[in-house]
């Protein structure tokens, strides 16, 4: 049987590339490795049987409607699926799969890294030393806050949120959470569930955001909700950038209502809100959540397991989301 043809929209870790090349004829888009615009994606998909895409690739409804009939699966190298019009794929009968579980610890680590950087002003400190402006140790220099005993509020208590809760407990933090549904006592491990935004926000010394992108969550953290956080709170986002009103966050950081913020994701990335460049009490990372060798390999293998199921074994893919 001839090997199916697979479009790889991005350059993948070596082990993932090797397995893909072993089992498929590989197609690639023209040009450098970057998020694919719909036009480039459609051009590259001609003659392919499946698409192995990544976060940010342009798979909106119009693009999916124009995909060639030969496409039998779309596997995204991400847990988030906000870049794919799932309804449009369903209408075309194309299964869509993602990569759950394998990136939970890595993403929670980046969440905790940002929390620590915010609490201890590590971004500002690193910039100071790098700029040759450090004049020596001083009793009042760059004082932060201790995390032990503080309340960590987790918005979205899925797999990543639960891993972060585990890490927060290890730091001596008290865990609060807001979620569509309440977890079981075993999953909660003593975390306090909040049934309303108001009570949740008031309980966040640190707010860590883990909600998906899309229209329903756009600007969830707006000026009104920021005002309900305690003065001096820290905000961290490792979910999707669209869930934060950038201008409102900047204003709250500059006014001192918020102590600091740490962002790994941005609306319209890699472009970021202009005001972020000049806001000092802000740590910015380039969407590193899942960026460990172990995790990226596992994500790639998960994609290929899903693609193999459809294109080689003609079975249901294990991680179907649409
Ligand atoms: C995800 O998996 O959704 C990450 O944000 C992108 O890698």
mmCIF file of C-alpha atoms and ligand atoms in Angstrom:
data_model
loop_
_atom_site.group_PDB
_atom_site.id
_atom_site.type_symbol
_atom_site.label_atom_id
_atom_site.label_comp_id
_atom_site.label_asym_id
_atom_site.label_seq_id
_atom_site.Cartn_x
_atom_site.Cartn_y
_atom_site.Cartn_z
ATOM 1 C CA UNK A 1 0.000 0.000 0.000
ATOM 2 C CA UNK A 2 1.485 3.420 -0.879
ATOM 3 C CA UNK A 3 2.284 5.634 2.104
ATOM 4 C CA UNK A 4 -0.272 8.395 2.737
ATOM 5 C CA UNK A 5 0.814 11.994 2.174
ATOM 6 C CA UNK A 6 1.011 14.214 5.250
ATOM 7 C CA UNK A 7 1.302 18.007 5.372
ATOM 8 C CA UNK A 8 3.597 19.123 8.215
ATOM 9 C CA UNK A 9 2.900 22.821 8.615
ATOM 10 C CA UNK A 10 5.876 23.345 10.965
ATOM 11 C CA UNK A 11 9.373 22.011 11.611
ATOM 12 C CA UNK A 12 9.022 19.438 14.412
ATOM 13 C CA UNK A 13 11.432 17.872 16.927
ATOM 14 C CA UNK A 14 13.874 15.438 15.330
ATOM 15 C CA UNK A 15 12.320 12.243 16.692
ATOM 16 C CA UNK A 16 8.871 13.328 15.523
ATOM 17 C CA UNK A 17 10.149 14.237 12.067
ATOM 18 C CA UNK A 18 11.885 10.857 11.830
ATOM 19 C CA UNK A 19 8.754 8.882 12.703
ATOM 20 C CA UNK A 20 6.618 10.967 10.342
ATOM 21 C CA UNK A 21 9.091 10.449 7.473
ATOM 22 C CA UNK A 22 9.171 6.704 8.161
ATOM 23 C CA UNK A 23 5.414 6.308 7.746
ATOM 24 C CA UNK A 24 4.335 9.105 5.404
ATOM 25 C CA UNK A 25 5.283 10.995 2.299
ATOM 26 C CA UNK A 26 5.947 14.438 3.773
ATOM 27 C CA UNK A 27 4.795 17.722 2.275
ATOM 28 C CA UNK A 28 5.799 21.116 3.616
ATOM 29 C CA UNK A 29 4.681 24.670 2.971
ATOM 30 C CA UNK A 30 7.003 26.933 1.048
ATOM 31 C CA UNK A 31 9.079 29.479 2.959
ATOM 32 C CA UNK A 32 10.405 29.804 6.499
ATOM 33 C CA UNK A 33 9.017 27.956 9.536
ATOM 34 C CA UNK A 34 6.202 30.105 10.900
ATOM 35 C CA UNK A 35 2.469 30.129 11.571
ATOM 36 C CA UNK A 36 0.674 29.419 8.289
ATOM 37 C CA UNK A 37 -1.795 31.842 6.768
ATOM 38 C CA UNK A 38 -4.921 30.253 5.233
ATOM 39 C CA UNK A 39 -3.780 30.812 1.619
ATOM 40 C CA UNK A 40 -0.409 29.131 2.175
ATOM 41 C CA UNK A 41 -2.080 26.319 4.067
ATOM 42 C CA UNK A 42 -4.531 25.617 1.264
ATOM 43 C CA UNK A 43 -1.769 25.640 -1.330
ATOM 44 C CA UNK A 44 0.332 23.222 0.708
ATOM 45 C CA UNK A 45 -2.593 20.887 1.445
ATOM 46 C CA UNK A 46 -3.246 20.012 -2.209
ATOM 47 C CA UNK A 47 -2.741 16.291 -2.735
ATOM 48 C CA UNK A 48 -2.381 15.535 0.988
ATOM 49 C CA UNK A 49 -4.308 12.976 3.041
ATOM 50 C CA UNK A 50 -3.825 14.598 6.435
ATOM 51 C CA UNK A 51 -2.707 17.841 8.083
ATOM 52 C CA UNK A 52 -0.348 17.987 11.064
ATOM 53 C CA UNK A 53 -0.727 21.613 12.154
ATOM 54 C CA UNK A 54 0.112 23.737 15.187
ATOM 55 C CA UNK A 55 -1.317 26.529 17.340
ATOM 56 C CA UNK A 56 -1.967 29.666 15.323
ATOM 57 C CA UNK A 57 -2.154 28.024 11.890
ATOM 58 C CA UNK A 58 -5.072 29.531 9.976
ATOM 59 C CA UNK A 59 -7.745 26.841 9.894
ATOM 60 C CA UNK A 60 -10.800 29.067 10.007
ATOM 61 C CA UNK A 61 -14.187 28.037 8.582
ATOM 62 C CA UNK A 62 -13.545 29.439 5.086
ATOM 63 C CA UNK A 63 -10.213 27.637 4.828
ATOM 64 C CA UNK A 64 -11.612 24.325 6.018
ATOM 65 C CA UNK A 65 -14.462 24.629 3.519
ATOM 66 C CA UNK A 66 -11.867 24.879 0.722
ATOM 67 C CA UNK A 67 -9.606 22.015 1.823
ATOM 68 C CA UNK A 68 -9.210 19.299 -0.805
ATOM 69 C CA UNK A 69 -11.501 16.276 -0.452
ATOM 70 C CA UNK A 70 -8.442 14.100 0.071
ATOM 71 C CA UNK A 71 -7.912 15.484 3.619
ATOM 72 C CA UNK A 72 -9.111 12.878 6.114
ATOM 73 C CA UNK A 73 -7.695 14.164 9.419
ATOM 74 C CA UNK A 74 -6.415 17.365 11.040
ATOM 75 C CA UNK A 75 -4.114 16.794 14.022
ATOM 76 C CA UNK A 76 -2.957 19.835 15.966
ATOM 77 C CA UNK A 77 0.302 19.886 17.890
ATOM 78 C CA UNK A 78 -1.404 21.638 20.818
ATOM 79 C CA UNK A 79 -4.063 21.128 23.407
ATOM 80 C CA UNK A 80 -5.743 24.397 22.370
ATOM 81 C CA UNK A 81 -7.978 24.251 19.308
ATOM 82 C CA UNK A 82 -9.064 27.893 19.021
ATOM 83 C CA UNK A 83 -7.227 28.202 15.663
ATOM 84 C CA UNK A 84 -9.450 25.502 14.116
ATOM 85 C CA UNK A 85 -13.123 25.980 13.198
ATOM 86 C CA UNK A 86 -14.313 22.691 14.675
ATOM 87 C CA UNK A 87 -17.865 23.071 13.345
ATOM 88 C CA UNK A 88 -16.567 23.556 9.802
ATOM 89 C CA UNK A 89 -14.398 20.432 10.100
ATOM 90 C CA UNK A 90 -17.374 18.492 11.411
ATOM 91 C CA UNK A 91 -19.479 19.676 8.491
ATOM 92 C CA UNK A 92 -16.809 18.310 6.139
ATOM 93 C CA UNK A 93 -16.582 15.059 8.126
ATOM 94 C CA UNK A 94 -12.900 15.672 8.938
ATOM 95 C CA UNK A 95 -11.906 14.512 12.444
ATOM 96 C CA UNK A 96 -9.790 16.968 14.461
ATOM 97 C CA UNK A 97 -7.446 15.773 17.202
ATOM 98 C CA UNK A 98 -5.285 17.480 19.856
ATOM 99 C CA UNK A 99 -2.597 16.543 22.411
ATOM 100 C CA UNK A 100 -4.116 16.409 25.905
ATOM 101 C CA UNK A 101 -2.295 15.382 29.130
ATOM 102 C CA UNK A 102 1.282 15.320 27.863
ATOM 103 C CA UNK A 103 1.868 19.062 28.238
ATOM 104 C CA UNK A 104 0.174 19.627 31.588
ATOM 105 C CA UNK A 105 3.291 19.524 33.777
ATOM 106 C CA UNK A 106 5.429 21.592 31.382
ATOM 107 C CA UNK A 107 2.771 24.292 31.074
ATOM 108 C CA UNK A 108 2.172 24.365 34.831
ATOM 109 C CA UNK A 109 5.946 24.761 35.283
ATOM 110 C CA UNK A 110 5.877 27.880 33.109
ATOM 111 C CA UNK A 111 2.910 29.117 35.159
ATOM 112 C CA UNK A 112 4.889 28.636 38.375
ATOM 113 C CA UNK A 113 7.987 30.182 36.803
ATOM 114 C CA UNK A 114 5.991 33.309 35.962
ATOM 115 C CA UNK A 115 4.435 33.416 39.434
ATOM 116 C CA UNK A 116 7.885 33.257 41.019
ATOM 117 C CA UNK A 117 9.299 35.827 38.601
ATOM 118 C CA UNK A 118 6.438 38.193 39.412
ATOM 119 C CA UNK A 119 6.575 37.679 43.174
ATOM 120 C CA UNK A 120 10.367 38.118 43.321
ATOM 121 C CA UNK A 121 10.666 40.730 40.533
ATOM 122 C CA UNK A 122 13.049 38.490 38.627
ATOM 123 C CA UNK A 123 12.314 40.068 35.227
ATOM 124 C CA UNK A 124 13.117 43.564 36.477
ATOM 125 C CA UNK A 125 16.182 42.254 38.322
ATOM 126 C CA UNK A 126 17.569 40.432 35.317
ATOM 127 C CA UNK A 127 17.067 43.499 33.116
ATOM 128 C CA UNK A 128 18.869 45.651 35.705
ATOM 129 C CA UNK A 129 21.955 43.426 35.863
ATOM 130 C CA UNK A 130 22.060 42.888 32.098
ATOM 131 C CA UNK A 131 21.925 46.668 31.516
ATOM 132 C CA UNK A 132 25.001 47.117 33.773
ATOM 133 C CA UNK A 133 22.908 49.275 36.108
ATOM 134 C CA UNK A 134 23.275 47.244 39.309
ATOM 135 C CA UNK A 135 25.214 49.329 41.811
ATOM 136 C CA UNK A 136 25.370 46.706 44.564
ATOM 137 C CA UNK A 137 23.321 44.948 47.237
ATOM 138 C CA UNK A 138 20.939 47.200 49.151
ATOM 139 C CA UNK A 139 18.519 46.394 51.996
ATOM 140 C CA UNK A 140 15.505 47.788 50.136
ATOM 141 C CA UNK A 141 16.369 46.882 46.573
ATOM 142 C CA UNK A 142 13.769 45.086 44.432
ATOM 143 C CA UNK A 143 11.796 43.709 47.330
ATOM 144 C CA UNK A 144 9.132 41.230 46.314
ATOM 145 C CA UNK A 145 6.622 39.173 48.249
ATOM 146 C CA UNK A 146 6.810 35.672 49.731
ATOM 147 C CA UNK A 147 4.450 33.134 48.188
ATOM 148 C CA UNK A 148 4.131 30.947 51.292
ATOM 149 C CA UNK A 149 0.709 31.455 52.853
ATOM 150 C CA UNK A 150 -0.656 33.411 49.868
ATOM 151 C CA UNK A 151 -3.813 32.379 48.017
ATOM 152 C CA UNK A 152 -3.296 30.993 44.513
ATOM 153 C CA UNK A 153 -6.489 31.404 42.487
ATOM 154 C CA UNK A 154 -6.664 29.075 39.506
ATOM 155 C CA UNK A 155 -9.096 29.964 36.749
ATOM 156 C CA UNK A 156 -9.788 26.740 34.824
ATOM 157 C CA UNK A 157 -9.014 23.716 36.990
ATOM 158 C CA UNK A 158 -8.363 21.199 34.205
ATOM 159 C CA UNK A 159 -5.235 19.088 33.932
ATOM 160 C CA UNK A 160 -2.833 22.054 33.772
ATOM 161 C CA UNK A 161 -4.616 23.880 36.584
ATOM 162 C CA UNK A 162 -4.450 20.797 38.793
ATOM 163 C CA UNK A 163 -0.718 20.397 38.162
ATOM 164 C CA UNK A 164 -0.186 24.049 39.079
ATOM 165 C CA UNK A 165 -2.224 23.510 42.252
ATOM 166 C CA UNK A 166 0.119 20.652 43.181
ATOM 167 C CA UNK A 167 3.129 22.926 42.682
ATOM 168 C CA UNK A 168 1.452 25.778 44.574
ATOM 169 C CA UNK A 169 0.798 23.489 47.543
ATOM 170 C CA UNK A 170 4.485 22.600 47.498
ATOM 171 C CA UNK A 171 5.249 26.319 47.844
ATOM 172 C CA UNK A 172 2.930 26.544 50.866
ATOM 173 C CA UNK A 173 0.191 28.397 48.964
ATOM 174 C CA UNK A 174 -3.534 28.015 49.665
ATOM 175 C CA UNK A 175 -5.442 26.975 46.550
ATOM 176 C CA UNK A 176 -8.710 28.530 45.381
ATOM 177 C CA UNK A 177 -10.312 27.782 42.035
ATOM 178 C CA UNK A 178 -13.059 28.685 39.603
ATOM 179 C CA UNK A 179 -14.186 26.069 37.130
ATOM 180 C CA UNK A 180 -17.295 25.153 35.138
ATOM 181 C CA UNK A 181 -17.793 22.152 37.423
ATOM 182 C CA UNK A 182 -16.631 21.389 40.918
ATOM 183 C CA UNK A 183 -13.909 18.727 41.208
ATOM 184 C CA UNK A 184 -14.232 15.645 43.392
ATOM 185 C CA UNK A 185 -12.795 15.969 46.929
ATOM 186 C CA UNK A 186 -9.941 13.708 45.854
ATOM 187 C CA UNK A 187 -9.092 16.014 42.939
ATOM 188 C CA UNK A 188 -9.605 19.155 45.029
ATOM 189 C CA UNK A 189 -7.025 18.159 47.659
ATOM 190 C CA UNK A 190 -8.448 20.858 49.917
ATOM 191 C CA UNK A 191 -8.693 23.559 47.212
ATOM 192 C CA UNK A 192 -11.565 26.005 47.736
ATOM 193 C CA UNK A 193 -14.159 26.030 44.926
ATOM 194 C CA UNK A 194 -15.859 29.338 44.056
ATOM 195 C CA UNK A 195 -19.284 29.418 42.442
ATOM 196 C CA UNK A 196 -19.014 33.069 41.395
ATOM 197 C CA UNK A 197 -16.402 35.284 39.763
ATOM 198 C CA UNK A 198 -16.738 37.876 42.521
ATOM 199 C CA UNK A 199 -15.898 35.592 45.426
ATOM 200 C CA UNK A 200 -13.122 33.936 43.393
ATOM 201 C CA UNK A 201 -11.446 37.174 42.336
ATOM 202 C CA UNK A 202 -11.549 38.546 45.876
ATOM 203 C CA UNK A 203 -9.648 35.418 47.014
ATOM 204 C CA UNK A 204 -6.752 35.715 44.547
ATOM 205 C CA UNK A 205 -3.426 37.008 45.841
ATOM 206 C CA UNK A 206 -2.194 35.362 42.654
ATOM 207 C CA UNK A 207 -4.540 34.742 39.716
ATOM 208 C CA UNK A 208 -3.373 32.105 37.229
ATOM 209 C CA UNK A 209 -5.419 31.809 34.039
ATOM 210 C CA UNK A 210 -5.925 28.488 32.229
ATOM 211 C CA UNK A 211 -9.021 28.986 30.088
ATOM 212 C CA UNK A 212 -9.300 28.321 26.350
ATOM 213 C CA UNK A 213 -9.416 31.097 23.763
ATOM 214 C CA UNK A 214 -12.329 31.904 21.475
ATOM 215 C CA UNK A 215 -15.315 34.246 21.454
ATOM 216 C CA UNK A 216 -16.798 32.995 24.744
ATOM 217 C CA UNK A 217 -13.718 33.937 26.799
ATOM 218 C CA UNK A 218 -12.575 37.069 24.923
ATOM 219 C CA UNK A 219 -11.324 39.695 27.418
ATOM 220 C CA UNK A 220 -12.547 37.649 30.393
ATOM 221 C CA UNK A 221 -10.051 39.600 32.468
ATOM 222 C CA UNK A 222 -11.317 43.109 31.818
ATOM 223 C CA UNK A 223 -11.142 46.315 33.879
ATOM 224 C CA UNK A 224 -14.221 45.305 35.912
ATOM 225 C CA UNK A 225 -12.804 41.944 36.970
ATOM 226 C CA UNK A 226 -9.313 43.368 37.574
ATOM 227 C CA UNK A 227 -10.872 45.872 39.990
ATOM 228 C CA UNK A 228 -12.259 42.941 42.006
ATOM 229 C CA UNK A 229 -8.782 41.476 42.588
ATOM 230 C CA UNK A 230 -7.166 42.525 45.886
ATOM 231 C CA UNK A 231 -4.791 45.482 45.581
ATOM 232 C CA UNK A 232 -1.290 44.129 45.011
ATOM 233 C CA UNK A 233 -2.434 40.919 43.307
ATOM 234 C CA UNK A 234 -0.318 39.137 40.704
ATOM 235 C CA UNK A 235 -1.798 37.937 37.376
ATOM 236 C CA UNK A 236 -0.324 35.163 35.255
ATOM 237 C CA UNK A 237 -1.643 33.829 31.935
ATOM 238 C CA UNK A 238 -0.471 30.635 30.250
ATOM 239 C CA UNK A 239 -3.784 29.849 28.496
ATOM 240 C CA UNK A 240 -4.631 32.111 25.563
ATOM 241 C CA UNK A 241 -3.848 35.807 25.141
ATOM 242 C CA UNK A 242 -7.308 36.709 23.895
ATOM 243 C CA UNK A 243 -8.726 36.111 27.396
ATOM 244 C CA UNK A 244 -7.069 39.304 28.710
ATOM 245 C CA UNK A 245 -7.953 42.927 27.925
ATOM 246 C CA UNK A 246 -4.390 44.121 27.344
ATOM 247 C CA UNK A 247 -5.054 47.835 27.822
ATOM 248 C CA UNK A 248 -6.886 47.216 31.099
ATOM 249 C CA UNK A 249 -4.070 44.997 32.374
ATOM 250 C CA UNK A 250 -1.467 47.614 31.478
ATOM 251 C CA UNK A 251 -3.447 50.343 33.236
ATOM 252 C CA UNK A 252 -3.753 48.258 36.411
ATOM 253 C CA UNK A 253 -0.023 47.493 36.428
ATOM 254 C CA UNK A 254 0.872 51.129 35.948
ATOM 255 C CA UNK A 255 -1.585 52.386 38.595
ATOM 256 C CA UNK A 256 -0.222 49.911 41.144
ATOM 257 C CA UNK A 257 -3.528 48.115 41.614
ATOM 258 C CA UNK A 258 -1.713 45.003 40.380
ATOM 259 C CA UNK A 259 1.754 44.255 41.750
ATOM 260 C CA UNK A 260 2.968 42.390 38.663
ATOM 261 C CA UNK A 261 1.907 40.189 35.771
ATOM 262 C CA UNK A 262 3.467 37.375 33.795
ATOM 263 C CA UNK A 263 2.317 36.470 30.292
ATOM 264 C CA UNK A 264 3.275 33.528 28.105
ATOM 265 C CA UNK A 265 0.497 34.018 25.545
ATOM 266 C CA UNK A 266 -0.760 37.045 23.601
ATOM 267 C CA UNK A 267 -3.641 38.037 21.375
ATOM 268 C CA UNK A 268 -2.278 38.205 17.829
ATOM 269 C CA UNK A 269 1.115 36.774 18.807
ATOM 270 C CA UNK A 270 3.944 37.128 17.896
ATOM 271 C CA UNK A 271 2.900 40.803 17.801
ATOM 272 C CA UNK A 272 2.145 42.008 21.316
ATOM 273 C CA UNK A 273 0.238 44.954 22.784
ATOM 274 C CA UNK A 274 2.516 48.005 22.444
ATOM 275 C CA UNK A 275 2.179 49.108 26.084
ATOM 276 C CA UNK A 276 3.624 45.810 27.307
ATOM 277 C CA UNK A 277 7.060 46.716 25.960
ATOM 278 C CA UNK A 278 7.443 49.576 28.429
ATOM 279 C CA UNK A 279 5.627 48.232 31.511
ATOM 280 C CA UNK A 280 8.324 47.321 34.043
ATOM 281 C CA UNK A 281 6.412 45.071 36.454
ATOM 282 C CA UNK A 282 5.602 42.633 33.686
ATOM 283 C CA UNK A 283 7.364 39.440 32.614
ATOM 284 C CA UNK A 284 6.906 38.379 28.993
ATOM 285 C CA UNK A 285 7.688 34.928 27.604
ATOM 286 C CA UNK A 286 7.328 33.817 23.958
ATOM 287 C CA UNK A 287 4.663 31.093 24.395
ATOM 288 C CA UNK A 288 6.987 28.594 26.075
ATOM 289 C CA UNK A 289 4.302 26.600 27.938
ATOM 290 C CA UNK A 290 4.963 23.202 26.375
ATOM 291 C CA UNK A 291 8.534 23.872 25.234
ATOM 292 C CA UNK A 292 10.504 21.021 26.785
ATOM 293 C CA UNK A 293 12.152 18.302 24.729
ATOM 294 C CA UNK A 294 10.203 15.580 26.537
ATOM 295 C CA UNK A 295 6.884 17.332 26.125
ATOM 296 C CA UNK A 296 7.296 18.351 22.498
ATOM 297 C CA UNK A 297 8.303 14.790 21.571
ATOM 298 C CA UNK A 298 5.278 13.416 23.413
ATOM 299 C CA UNK A 299 2.994 15.944 21.709
ATOM 300 C CA UNK A 300 4.355 14.985 18.297
ATOM 301 C CA UNK A 301 3.920 11.264 18.947
ATOM 302 C CA UNK A 302 0.387 11.908 20.134
ATOM 303 C CA UNK A 303 -0.367 13.716 16.861
ATOM 304 C CA UNK A 304 1.087 10.848 14.870
ATOM 305 C CA UNK A 305 -0.880 8.259 16.888
ATOM 306 C CA UNK A 306 -4.045 10.127 15.917
ATOM 307 C CA UNK A 307 -3.045 10.445 12.273
ATOM 308 C CA UNK A 308 -1.991 6.766 12.095
ATOM 309 C CA UNK A 309 -5.381 5.753 13.465
ATOM 310 C CA UNK A 310 -7.192 7.487 10.611
ATOM 311 C CA UNK A 311 -4.800 7.181 7.668
ATOM 312 C CA UNK A 312 -3.148 3.820 8.346
ATOM 313 C CA UNK A 313 -5.477 1.789 10.578
ATOM 314 C CA UNK A 314 -8.853 3.281 9.546
ATOM 315 C CA UNK A 315 -9.909 3.509 13.194
ATOM 316 C CA UNK A 316 -11.182 6.221 15.511
ATOM 317 C CA UNK A 317 -8.324 8.563 16.577
ATOM 318 C CA UNK A 318 -7.662 8.387 20.351
ATOM 319 C CA UNK A 319 -7.726 12.140 21.006
ATOM 320 C CA UNK A 320 -10.551 13.430 18.882
ATOM 321 C CA UNK A 321 -11.942 16.865 19.795
ATOM 322 C CA UNK A 322 -14.206 17.464 16.832
HETATM 323 C C1 LIG B 1 -1.225 24.436 23.402
HETATM 324 O O1 LIG B 1 -0.937 23.248 23.426
HETATM 325 O O2 LIG B 1 -2.373 24.830 23.221
HETATM 326 C C2 LIG B 1 -0.108 25.406 23.528
HETATM 327 O O3 LIG B 1 -0.523 26.640 23.952
HETATM 328 C C3 LIG B 1 0.578 25.574 22.195
HETATM 329 O O4 LIG B 1 1.587 24.757 22.072
#
